[in-house]
Tab-separated table of C-alpha atoms in Angstrom:
chain	number	residue	atom	x	y	z
A	1	MET	CA	-11.343	-19.012	64.902
A	2	SER	CA	-12.591	-20.633	61.664
A	3	ASP	CA	-10.762	-23.997	60.613
A	4	ALA	CA	-9.257	-23.138	57.224
A	5	LYS	CA	-8.747	-26.804	56.551
A	6	ASN	CA	-12.425	-27.582	56.767
A	7	HIS	CA	-14.058	-24.675	54.644
A	8	TRP	CA	-13.388	-21.422	52.796
A	9	VAL	CA	-14.070	-18.390	54.931
A	10	THR	CA	-16.907	-16.499	53.346
A	11	ALA	CA	-18.328	-13.023	53.463
A	12	SER	CA	-21.101	-14.396	55.723
A	13	ASP	CA	-18.396	-15.455	58.343
A	14	VAL	CA	-16.834	-12.175	58.422
A	15	ALA	CA	-20.370	-10.415	58.755
A	16	ARG	CA	-21.232	-12.669	61.799
A	17	LEU	CA	-17.991	-11.927	63.392
A	18	ALA	CA	-18.064	-8.158	62.794
A	19	GLY	CA	-21.822	-7.910	63.600
A	20	VAL	CA	-22.587	-6.290	60.274
A	21	SER	CA	-24.618	-7.208	57.123
A	22	ARG	CA	-23.103	-9.209	54.341
A	23	SER	CA	-23.560	-6.328	52.038
A	24	ALA	CA	-21.390	-4.162	54.344
A	25	VAL	CA	-18.590	-6.768	54.000
A	26	SER	CA	-19.100	-6.640	50.155
A	27	ARG	CA	-18.907	-2.737	50.204
A	28	THR	CA	-15.721	-2.816	52.385
A	29	PHE	CA	-13.918	-4.796	49.714
A	30	THR	CA	-15.285	-2.978	46.741
A	31	PRO	CA	-12.918	-0.097	45.647
A	32	GLY	CA	-15.032	3.085	45.698
A	33	ALA	CA	-18.074	1.695	47.484
A	34	SER	CA	-19.570	3.752	50.410
A	35	VAL	CA	-18.960	2.488	53.836
A	36	SER	CA	-18.506	4.266	57.200
A	37	ALA	CA	-14.901	4.194	58.879
A	38	LYS	CA	-16.140	2.316	61.909
A	39	THR	CA	-17.822	-0.425	59.878
A	40	ARG	CA	-14.702	-0.730	57.569
A	41	GLN	CA	-12.563	-1.089	60.739
A	42	ARG	CA	-14.729	-3.843	62.073
A	43	VAL	CA	-14.910	-5.752	58.878
A	44	GLU	CA	-11.212	-5.525	58.196
A	45	ALA	CA	-10.396	-6.726	61.801
A	46	ALA	CA	-12.858	-9.608	61.361
A	47	ALA	CA	-11.398	-10.492	57.946
A	48	ALA	CA	-7.892	-10.451	59.334
A	49	GLU	CA	-8.751	-12.721	62.303
A	50	LEU	CA	-10.518	-15.263	59.962
A	51	GLY	CA	-7.911	-15.051	57.189
A	52	TYR	CA	-10.754	-14.011	54.526
A	53	GLN	CA	-9.980	-13.179	51.105
A	54	VAL	CA	-12.321	-11.857	48.479
A	55	ASN	CA	-13.634	-14.497	46.076
A	56	ILE	CA	-12.889	-12.790	42.713
A	57	ILE	CA	-14.667	-15.498	40.744
A	58	ALA	CA	-17.797	-15.033	42.593
A	59	ARG	CA	-17.552	-11.357	42.323
A	60	SER	CA	-16.951	-11.540	38.661
A	61	MET	CA	-20.166	-13.843	38.106
A	62	ILE	CA	-22.111	-11.095	40.065
A	63	THR	CA	-20.729	-7.860	38.403
A	64	GLY	CA	-20.047	-9.349	35.007
A	65	SER	CA	-16.414	-8.302	35.051
A	66	SER	CA	-13.220	-9.138	36.712
A	67	ASN	CA	-9.625	-8.142	37.125
A	68	PHE	CA	-8.515	-11.174	34.965
A	69	ILE	CA	-6.585	-10.597	31.760
A	70	GLY	CA	-6.214	-13.388	29.231
A	71	LEU	CA	-2.489	-13.526	28.109
A	72	VAL	CA	-2.083	-15.919	25.225
A	73	THR	CA	1.361	-16.796	23.943
A	74	ALA	CA	3.145	-19.674	22.282
A	75	GLY	CA	6.375	-21.336	22.999
A	76	PHE	CA	7.016	-20.794	26.865
A	77	ASP	CA	10.417	-22.242	26.206
A	78	ASN	CA	11.308	-19.450	23.686
A	79	PRO	CA	13.734	-17.117	25.386
A	80	PHE	CA	12.200	-13.957	23.825
A	81	ARG	CA	8.633	-14.685	24.826
A	82	SER	CA	9.881	-15.322	28.368
A	83	LYS	CA	11.592	-11.983	28.146
A	84	LEU	CA	8.386	-10.339	27.071
A	85	LEU	CA	6.170	-12.089	29.548
A	86	ALA	CA	7.973	-10.673	32.718
A	87	PRO	CA	7.175	-7.023	31.877
A	88	LEU	CA	3.703	-7.765	30.673
A	89	VAL	CA	2.789	-9.465	33.985
A	90	HIS	CA	4.540	-6.600	35.874
A	91	HIS	CA	2.484	-3.857	34.106
A	92	LEU	CA	-0.780	-5.802	34.431
A	93	ALA	CA	-0.071	-6.043	38.184
A	94	LEU	CA	0.660	-2.250	38.442
A	95	GLN	CA	-2.925	-1.560	37.018
A	96	GLY	CA	-4.455	-4.136	39.474
A	97	PHE	CA	-5.018	-6.939	36.891
A	98	MET	CA	-4.092	-10.617	37.135
A	99	PRO	CA	-3.053	-12.722	34.026
A	100	LEU	CA	-4.713	-15.849	33.052
A	101	LEU	CA	-1.779	-17.351	30.981
A	102	LEU	CA	-2.568	-19.699	28.065
A	103	ASN	CA	-0.144	-21.697	25.877
A	104	ALA	CA	-1.041	-21.547	22.302
A	105	ASP	CA	1.293	-24.329	21.175
A	106	ASP	CA	-1.343	-26.903	20.744
A	107	PRO	CA	-3.936	-25.724	18.030
A	108	LYS	CA	-6.234	-28.459	19.049
A	109	GLN	CA	-6.474	-27.226	22.566
A	110	LEU	CA	-6.328	-23.534	21.840
A	111	ALA	CA	-9.840	-22.833	20.647
A	112	PRO	CA	-11.436	-24.493	23.604
A	113	ARG	CA	-9.152	-22.965	26.225
A	114	LEU	CA	-9.713	-19.398	24.631
A	115	ARG	CA	-13.375	-19.792	24.970
A	116	GLU	CA	-13.034	-20.980	28.529
A	117	LEU	CA	-11.439	-17.566	29.149
A	118	LEU	CA	-15.223	-16.205	28.843
A	119	SER	CA	-16.333	-18.094	31.796
A	120	TYR	CA	-13.794	-15.975	33.909
A	121	HIS	CA	-15.467	-12.895	32.568
A	122	VAL	CA	-12.007	-11.450	31.598
A	123	ALA	CA	-11.688	-7.770	31.422
A	124	GLY	CA	-9.417	-8.011	28.208
A	125	VAL	CA	-7.014	-10.226	26.321
A	126	ILE	CA	-3.554	-9.834	25.019
A	127	LEU	CA	-2.357	-11.940	22.120
A	128	THR	CA	1.281	-12.196	21.056
A	129	SER	CA	2.756	-13.067	17.634
A	130	GLY	CA	1.812	-16.261	15.987
A	131	ALA	CA	-1.308	-17.130	17.996
A	132	PRO	CA	-4.145	-17.487	18.021
A	133	PRO	CA	-6.371	-17.413	14.845
A	134	LEU	CA	-7.972	-14.131	14.264
A	135	SER	CA	-11.441	-15.500	14.280
A	136	LEU	CA	-11.178	-16.087	18.059
A	137	ALA	CA	-10.052	-12.493	18.565
A	138	GLU	CA	-13.117	-11.440	16.707
A	139	GLU	CA	-15.221	-13.559	19.058
A	140	TYR	CA	-13.884	-11.594	21.876
A	141	LEU	CA	-14.355	-8.251	20.226
A	142	ALA	CA	-18.024	-9.249	19.391
A	143	ARG	CA	-18.522	-9.645	23.192
A	144	LYS	CA	-17.008	-6.245	23.851
A	145	ILE	CA	-13.907	-7.708	25.330
A	146	PRO	CA	-11.091	-5.567	24.505
A	147	VAL	CA	-8.233	-7.236	22.550
A	148	THR	CA	-4.534	-6.000	22.182
A	149	LEU	CA	-2.091	-7.710	19.632
A	150	ILE	CA	1.572	-7.861	20.231
A	151	ASN	CA	3.896	-8.002	17.134
A	152	ARG	CA	1.027	-8.865	14.881
A	153	GLN	CA	-0.321	-6.406	12.258
A	154	VAL	CA	-3.671	-7.280	10.865
A	155	GLU	CA	-6.735	-5.528	9.623
A	156	LEU	CA	-9.004	-6.178	12.597
A	157	SER	CA	-11.515	-3.457	13.480
A	158	GLY	CA	-11.443	-2.560	17.247
A	159	ALA	CA	-8.139	-4.478	18.055
A	160	ASP	CA	-5.399	-2.342	19.086
A	161	GLN	CA	-1.865	-3.365	17.951
A	162	VAL	CA	1.801	-2.695	19.145
A	163	TYR	CA	4.812	-4.204	17.250
A	164	SER	CA	8.561	-3.741	16.859
A	165	ASP	CA	9.635	-1.797	13.827
A	166	ASN	CA	10.567	-4.963	11.727
A	167	HIS	CA	11.079	-2.961	8.567
A	168	HIS	CA	13.718	-0.645	9.984
A	169	GLY	CA	15.407	-3.492	11.909
A	170	ALA	CA	15.717	-5.712	8.816
A	171	GLY	CA	17.115	-2.788	6.912
A	172	LEU	CA	19.611	-2.215	9.584
A	173	ALA	CA	20.568	-5.883	9.318
A	174	ALA	CA	20.973	-5.633	5.684
A	175	ARG	CA	23.242	-2.637	5.877
A	176	GLN	CA	25.349	-4.326	8.635
A	177	LEU	CA	26.031	-7.214	6.306
A	178	MET	CA	26.738	-4.920	3.330
A	179	GLN	CA	29.496	-3.425	5.415
A	180	HIS	CA	31.047	-6.797	5.282
A	181	ARG	CA	30.818	-6.806	1.544
A	182	VAL	CA	28.225	-9.704	1.485
A	183	THR	CA	27.205	-10.464	-2.105
A	184	CYS	CA	25.407	-13.667	-1.722
A	185	PRO	CA	23.137	-13.091	1.347
A	186	GLY	CA	20.762	-15.614	2.923
A	187	PHE	CA	17.634	-15.462	5.205
A	188	ILE	CA	16.191	-17.958	7.567
A	189	GLY	CA	12.767	-17.352	8.883
A	190	GLU	CA	9.490	-18.821	10.465
A	191	SER	CA	6.338	-19.593	8.285
A	192	ALA	CA	3.973	-19.101	11.193
A	193	SER	CA	5.390	-15.704	12.358
A	194	PHE	CA	3.986	-12.570	11.039
A	195	SER	CA	7.091	-10.783	12.405
A	196	SER	CA	9.357	-13.077	10.373
A	197	GLN	CA	7.513	-12.443	7.189
A	198	GLN	CA	7.917	-8.579	7.673
A	199	ARG	CA	11.656	-8.970	8.366
A	200	GLN	CA	12.068	-11.249	5.179
A	201	LEU	CA	10.388	-8.837	2.877
A	202	ALA	CA	12.380	-5.742	4.292
A	203	PHE	CA	15.686	-7.464	4.084
A	204	GLU	CA	15.102	-8.904	0.586
A	205	SER	CA	14.123	-5.478	-0.639
A	206	GLN	CA	17.307	-3.898	0.558
A	207	PHE	CA	19.578	-6.390	-1.487
A	208	ASP	CA	17.039	-6.389	-4.519
A	209	ALA	CA	17.996	-2.612	-4.666
A	210	GLN	CA	21.528	-3.709	-4.931
A	211	ARG	CA	20.738	-6.461	-7.487
A	212	GLN	CA	21.821	-9.015	-5.137
A	213	PRO	CA	19.098	-11.618	-4.681
A	214	VAL	CA	18.582	-13.267	-1.408
A	215	THR	CA	18.350	-17.068	-0.833
A	216	SER	CA	15.704	-17.739	1.754
A	217	VAL	CA	14.664	-20.739	3.711
A	218	ILE	CA	11.527	-20.684	5.624
A	219	CYS	CA	11.133	-23.072	8.540
A	220	PRO	CA	7.522	-24.386	9.776
A	221	HIS	CA	8.829	-23.941	13.296
A	222	GLY	CA	11.327	-21.793	15.058
A	223	GLY	CA	14.113	-22.680	17.495
A	224	TYR	CA	17.751	-23.830	17.609
A	225	GLN	CA	17.384	-27.109	15.776
A	226	ALA	CA	15.265	-25.391	13.108
A	227	GLY	CA	18.012	-22.851	12.424
A	228	TRP	CA	20.575	-25.722	12.146
A	229	ASP	CA	18.499	-27.632	9.640
A	230	ALA	CA	17.579	-24.471	7.718
A	231	ALA	CA	21.341	-23.535	7.430
A	232	ALA	CA	22.007	-26.853	5.898
A	233	ALA	CA	19.350	-26.398	3.400
A	234	LEU	CA	20.476	-22.925	2.776
A	235	LEU	CA	24.066	-23.957	2.054
A	236	ALA	CA	22.887	-26.710	-0.259
A	237	GLN	CA	20.902	-24.110	-2.308
A	238	GLN	CA	23.602	-21.498	-2.324
A	239	PRO	CA	27.163	-22.828	-1.777
A	240	ARG	CA	28.614	-19.329	-2.174
A	241	LEU	CA	26.600	-17.959	0.785
A	242	ASP	CA	28.694	-15.302	2.462
A	243	GLY	CA	26.172	-13.446	4.805
A	244	LEU	CA	23.042	-14.576	6.778
A	245	PHE	CA	20.227	-12.797	8.479
A	246	CYS	CA	17.904	-14.781	10.864
A	247	ALA	CA	14.389	-13.703	11.883
A	248	THR	CA	15.230	-14.791	15.479
A	249	ASP	CA	18.268	-15.187	17.726
A	250	MET	CA	17.416	-18.898	18.314
A	251	LEU	CA	17.422	-19.609	14.612
A	252	ALA	CA	20.700	-17.614	14.298
A	253	MET	CA	22.427	-19.587	16.924
A	254	GLY	CA	21.446	-22.774	15.419
A	255	ALA	CA	22.479	-21.659	11.957
A	256	MET	CA	25.790	-20.420	13.418
A	257	ASP	CA	26.746	-23.583	15.037
A	258	PHE	CA	26.003	-25.612	11.733
A	259	MET	CA	28.151	-23.155	9.770
A	260	ARG	CA	31.009	-23.636	12.219
A	261	GLN	CA	30.839	-27.323	11.721
A	262	GLN	CA	30.630	-27.056	7.889
A	263	ARG	CA	33.164	-24.313	7.453
A	264	PRO	CA	35.577	-24.347	10.358
A	265	GLY	CA	37.796	-21.233	10.445
A	266	GLN	CA	35.649	-19.453	8.067
A	267	PRO	CA	33.364	-16.998	10.083
A	268	LEU	CA	30.164	-16.206	8.266
A	269	PRO	CA	28.797	-12.604	8.968
A	270	LEU	CA	25.478	-13.305	10.668
A	271	VAL	CA	22.895	-11.187	12.200
A	272	GLY	CA	19.771	-12.283	14.456
A	273	PHE	CA	16.812	-10.580	15.839
A	274	ASP	CA	15.459	-10.163	19.353
A	275	ASP	CA	18.560	-9.781	21.581
A	276	ILE	CA	17.725	-12.665	23.931
A	277	PRO	CA	20.254	-13.096	26.956
A	278	GLN	CA	21.997	-16.020	25.054
A	279	ALA	CA	22.907	-13.734	22.140
A	280	ALA	CA	25.677	-12.184	24.339
A	281	PHE	CA	27.054	-15.416	25.490
A	282	ALA	CA	30.741	-15.977	24.633
A	283	PRO	CA	30.220	-18.815	22.110
A	284	TYR	CA	27.835	-16.556	20.039
A	285	GLN	CA	28.530	-12.945	20.644
A	286	LEU	CA	25.646	-12.386	18.132
A	287	THR	CA	25.036	-9.157	16.319
A	288	THR	CA	21.225	-8.628	16.540
A	289	LEU	CA	18.384	-6.281	16.789
A	290	ARG	CA	17.002	-5.543	20.215
A	291	GLN	CA	13.344	-5.475	20.659
A	292	ASP	CA	12.141	-3.183	23.478
A	293	THR	CA	10.085	-5.733	25.568
A	294	GLU	CA	9.571	-3.188	28.348
A	295	ALA	CA	7.966	-0.749	25.754
A	296	LEU	CA	6.043	-3.404	23.987
A	297	ALA	CA	4.586	-4.610	27.379
A	298	SER	CA	3.816	-1.175	28.780
A	299	THR	CA	2.254	-0.025	25.502
A	300	ALA	CA	0.158	-3.070	25.165
A	301	VAL	CA	-1.342	-2.738	28.800
A	302	ALA	CA	-1.964	1.017	28.180
A	303	LEU	CA	-3.724	0.200	24.880
A	304	LEU	CA	-5.799	-2.390	26.652
A	305	ILE	CA	-6.870	-0.178	29.424
A	306	GLY	CA	-7.758	2.703	27.065
A	307	ARG	CA	-9.912	0.231	25.073
A	308	MET	CA	-11.675	-0.751	28.376
A	309	ARG	CA	-12.657	2.910	28.935
A	310	HIS	CA	-13.674	3.722	25.274
A	311	PHE	CA	-14.428	0.382	23.702
A	312	ASP	CA	-15.857	1.935	20.389
A	313	GLN	CA	-12.766	4.231	19.643
A	314	PRO	CA	-10.846	3.752	16.469
A	315	ALA	CA	-8.082	1.047	16.468
A	316	VAL	CA	-4.608	2.309	17.624
A	317	ARG	CA	-1.474	1.060	15.995
A	318	LYS	CA	1.980	1.811	17.639
A	319	SER	CA	5.443	0.881	16.388
A	320	VAL	CA	8.400	0.385	18.894
A	321	PRO	CA	11.801	1.199	17.650
A	322	VAL	CA	14.476	-1.492	17.587
A	323	GLU	CA	18.224	-1.036	18.111
A	324	LEU	CA	21.225	-2.867	16.369
A	325	ILE	CA	23.454	-4.376	18.880
A	326	VAL	CA	26.954	-5.037	17.224
A	327	ARG	CA	28.765	-7.918	18.578
A	328	GLN	CA	31.403	-10.160	16.831
A	329	SER	CA	29.216	-12.197	14.563
A	330	ALA	CA	29.005	-9.179	12.019
């Protein structure tokens, strides 16, 4: 028995115990490779006895590919991104892939970390909204590494894209507020988010058609405190504010709590976007647009696999419907 505390069990160790060549061990653990049933049985028995695991890193250096997928996101503490990561990891695992998760919050560390992915011979990369710079995505594509973007629509040849229907969702939010006879609407969004920009434009166009201008405040960052601060700025600009649409639920909850403090007993019709779990909590009961994270994740993985098989095919763009979830806030 090999002492696992002293060294890693290698393919050569397995070959010696099984009485076969090292190449036979390699073929045994390579999907689709030719090996006799007798040899496979001996190798697998030896591997089980020694506790052998295939060295994926070493294999990737030899074959030039791996089962690693770079998964790049920002804001691990963001409830929506957490909600999206779980099905992404699940659908990658179903296809035999292992995610390498990178946090894009620190722009100074992002570029070198993304380039480090190349040393793992990643089979593909999935980039979520807000990160990273498109120049880095172009670098992967130039190396024939498939790239799929989630909730980010750009003109990038060869990069497949899947995104929620922000335009339709913002229209639903506007019409929901119109049912509350809102005449002085407000919007709170994030400057770094492409999805937020789409939601703002679509929301403003709905009210512009009614000749009711929207007062908008755009935050440099997202989150609860940003929503609180933006609501303060918004109320200072438009004291007659009587309805509000926020680009995310976290912004909406911060804004809601500020407005409760400033206008106790005067509920402000308010709509968020995402439908994170906290939106249904009793203190908020937030009306919101539900993003279908399961569909976003499964579509992103399917697009990535399709690009692996046919790298030079035209870029694919797919929109995922959103659903208005009506609760007590509007």
